[in-house]
Amino acid sequence: EPQARTEVVFTGPAEVNRRSQFELEVLAAVLELRLRDRLREALSGTYGVAVNATALAAPYPHYLLRIGFGSAPGRADELRRAAFDEIARLESEGATADEVAKVRETRRRQLETGLTNNAYWTRALARAYETGSDPRAILSEDDLIAQLTPELVRHAARRYLPRDRYVVVVLQPADGQAGGQ
């Protein structure tokens, strides 16, 4: 069955610290919830949506936020527009209380599990080293989670999802060929 793949990537300068990374991660989590509800559940347009975000120190301080989903070739543009509608809604209204509660609970469970996991500590310590931050801040993750509000998500959406710093790429199948283009 022919399949299109849509990727939307936002990027720009960013402070690379624990707070900005947290804001990016919770923004990505809320946006993924929203896009899954709209693109998959409401529009039945995709099997899944992935949203990933990170702040990077090298080669210069910047962030990347990536949205990706597959769809029928004829629906790619419709779903891209719906994704941007949800981004605009997130910027104007912020997250709902339910979305914040879901993300907060997920983050707390991930932290609980992570603190007992060597891979979590390795990533967290490497990130602290890369960014020059105090490794003791790793233990204050619960404080950040407690600060998660709908307004924080709205502020992050306005900061990290600007309409002048993104690219959309749609991979469409080649007509009548087995491969894609």
Coordinates of C-alpha atoms in Angstrom, one line a residue, residues 7-162:
E7 CA 8.5 15.3 8.8
V8 CA 8.3 18.7 10.3
V9 CA 11.4 20.1 12.0
F10 CA 11.6 23.2 14.0
T11 CA 15.0 24.6 15.0
G12 CA 16.7 27.7 16.4
P13 CA 19.0 29.1 19.0
A14 CA 18.5 27.9 22.5
E15 CA 20.1 28.0 25.9
V16 CA 21.3 24.5 26.7
N17 CA 20.5 23.7 30.3
R18 CA 18.3 21.5 32.3
R19 CA 15.3 23.9 32.3
S20 CA 15.3 24.3 28.5
Q21 CA 15.6 20.6 28.0
F22 CA 12.7 19.9 30.3
E23 CA 10.5 22.5 28.5
L24 CA 11.3 20.9 25.2
E25 CA 10.6 17.4 26.4
V26 CA 7.2 18.3 28.0
L27 CA 6.3 20.3 24.9
A28 CA 7.1 17.3 22.8
A29 CA 5.1 15.0 25.1
V30 CA 2.0 17.3 25.0
L31 CA 2.2 17.8 21.3
E32 CA 2.5 14.1 20.7
L33 CA -0.7 13.5 22.8
R34 CA -2.5 16.2 20.8
L35 CA -1.4 15.0 17.4
R36 CA -2.1 11.4 18.2
D37 CA -5.6 12.4 19.3
R38 CA -6.2 14.5 16.2
L39 CA -4.4 12.8 13.4
R40 CA -4.9 9.2 14.5
E41 CA -8.1 9.1 16.5
A42 CA -10.2 12.0 15.1
L43 CA -9.0 12.0 11.5
S44 CA -8.0 8.3 11.2
G45 CA -5.1 9.5 9.1
T46 CA -2.1 7.7 10.5
Y47 CA -1.1 4.8 12.7
G48 CA 1.2 6.9 14.8
V49 CA 2.8 10.2 15.4
A50 CA 6.3 10.7 16.9
V51 CA 7.5 14.0 18.4
N52 CA 11.0 14.4 19.7
A53 CA 12.9 17.4 21.0
T54 CA 16.3 18.2 22.3
A55 CA 18.7 21.1 23.1
L56 CA 22.2 20.6 21.7
A57 CA 25.4 22.4 22.7
A58 CA 27.5 21.5 19.7
P59 CA 28.3 22.8 17.2
Y60 CA 26.5 25.8 18.6
P61 CA 23.6 26.1 21.2
H62 CA 20.4 25.2 19.4
Y63 CA 17.3 23.0 19.7
L64 CA 15.5 20.6 17.4
L65 CA 11.9 19.6 17.6
R66 CA 10.8 16.9 15.1
I67 CA 7.3 15.8 14.3
G68 CA 6.9 12.7 12.1
F69 CA 4.0 10.6 10.8
G70 CA 3.1 8.3 7.9
S71 CA -0.1 8.5 5.9
A72 CA -1.8 7.7 2.7
P73 CA -0.2 9.9 0.0
G74 CA -3.3 11.8 -0.7
R75 CA -3.8 12.8 2.9
A76 CA -0.3 14.1 3.7
D77 CA -1.2 17.7 3.1
E78 CA -4.4 17.5 5.1
L79 CA -2.7 16.0 8.1
R80 CA 0.2 18.5 7.9
R81 CA -2.4 21.3 8.1
A82 CA -4.1 19.6 11.0
A83 CA -0.8 19.4 12.8
F84 CA -0.2 23.1 12.4
D85 CA -3.7 23.8 13.6
E86 CA -2.9 21.9 16.8
I87 CA 0.4 23.8 17.2
A88 CA -1.5 27.1 16.9
R89 CA -4.1 25.9 19.4
L90 CA -1.3 25.0 21.8
E91 CA 0.3 28.4 21.4
S92 CA -2.9 30.3 22.1
E93 CA -4.6 28.0 24.7
G94 CA -1.7 26.1 26.3
A95 CA -2.1 22.5 27.4
T96 CA -5.2 21.2 29.1
A97 CA -5.2 20.2 32.7
D98 CA -5.7 16.6 31.6
E99 CA -2.7 16.7 29.3
V100 CA -0.5 18.2 32.0
A101 CA -1.6 15.6 34.5
K102 CA -0.8 12.8 32.0
V103 CA 2.7 14.2 31.1
R104 CA 3.4 14.9 34.8
E105 CA 2.5 11.3 35.8
T106 CA 4.5 9.8 32.9
R107 CA 7.6 11.9 33.8
R108 CA 7.4 10.9 37.4
R109 CA 7.2 7.2 36.5
Q110 CA 10.1 7.6 34.1
L111 CA 12.1 9.3 36.8
E112 CA 11.4 6.6 39.3
T113 CA 12.5 3.9 36.9
G114 CA 15.4 6.0 35.6
L115 CA 17.0 6.6 39.0
T116 CA 17.5 2.9 39.4
N117 CA 18.9 2.4 35.9
N118 CA 22.5 2.8 34.9
A119 CA 21.6 3.9 31.3
Y120 CA 19.6 6.8 32.8
W121 CA 22.6 7.9 34.9
T122 CA 25.0 7.5 32.1
R123 CA 22.9 9.8 29.8
A124 CA 22.2 12.3 32.6
L125 CA 25.8 12.6 33.6
A126 CA 27.0 12.8 30.0
R127 CA 24.5 15.6 29.3
A128 CA 25.6 17.5 32.5
Y129 CA 29.2 17.2 31.3
E130 CA 28.3 18.3 27.7
T131 CA 26.4 21.3 28.9
G132 CA 28.7 22.3 31.8
S133 CA 25.8 22.0 34.2
D134 CA 26.0 20.8 37.8
P135 CA 25.4 17.0 37.9
R136 CA 23.6 17.4 41.2
A137 CA 20.7 19.0 39.3
I138 CA 19.8 15.5 38.1
L139 CA 18.4 15.0 41.5
S140 CA 16.1 18.0 41.2
E141 CA 14.1 16.6 38.3
D142 CA 11.0 16.2 40.6
D143 CA 11.1 20.0 41.3
L144 CA 10.9 20.6 37.5
I145 CA 8.0 18.2 37.2
A146 CA 6.1 20.0 40.0
Q147 CA 6.5 23.2 38.0
L148 CA 4.7 21.8 35.0
T149 CA 1.7 23.9 34.1
P150 CA -0.5 24.6 31.1
E151 CA 1.1 28.1 30.9
L152 CA 4.6 26.6 30.9
V153 CA 3.6 24.5 27.9
R154 CA 2.0 27.5 26.1
H155 CA 5.2 29.5 26.7
A156 CA 7.4 26.7 25.4
A157 CA 5.1 26.3 22.3
R158 CA 5.5 30.0 21.5
R159 CA 9.2 29.9 22.0
Y160 CA 10.1 26.6 20.2
L161 CA 7.5 26.4 17.4
P162 CA 8.0 29.6 15.5

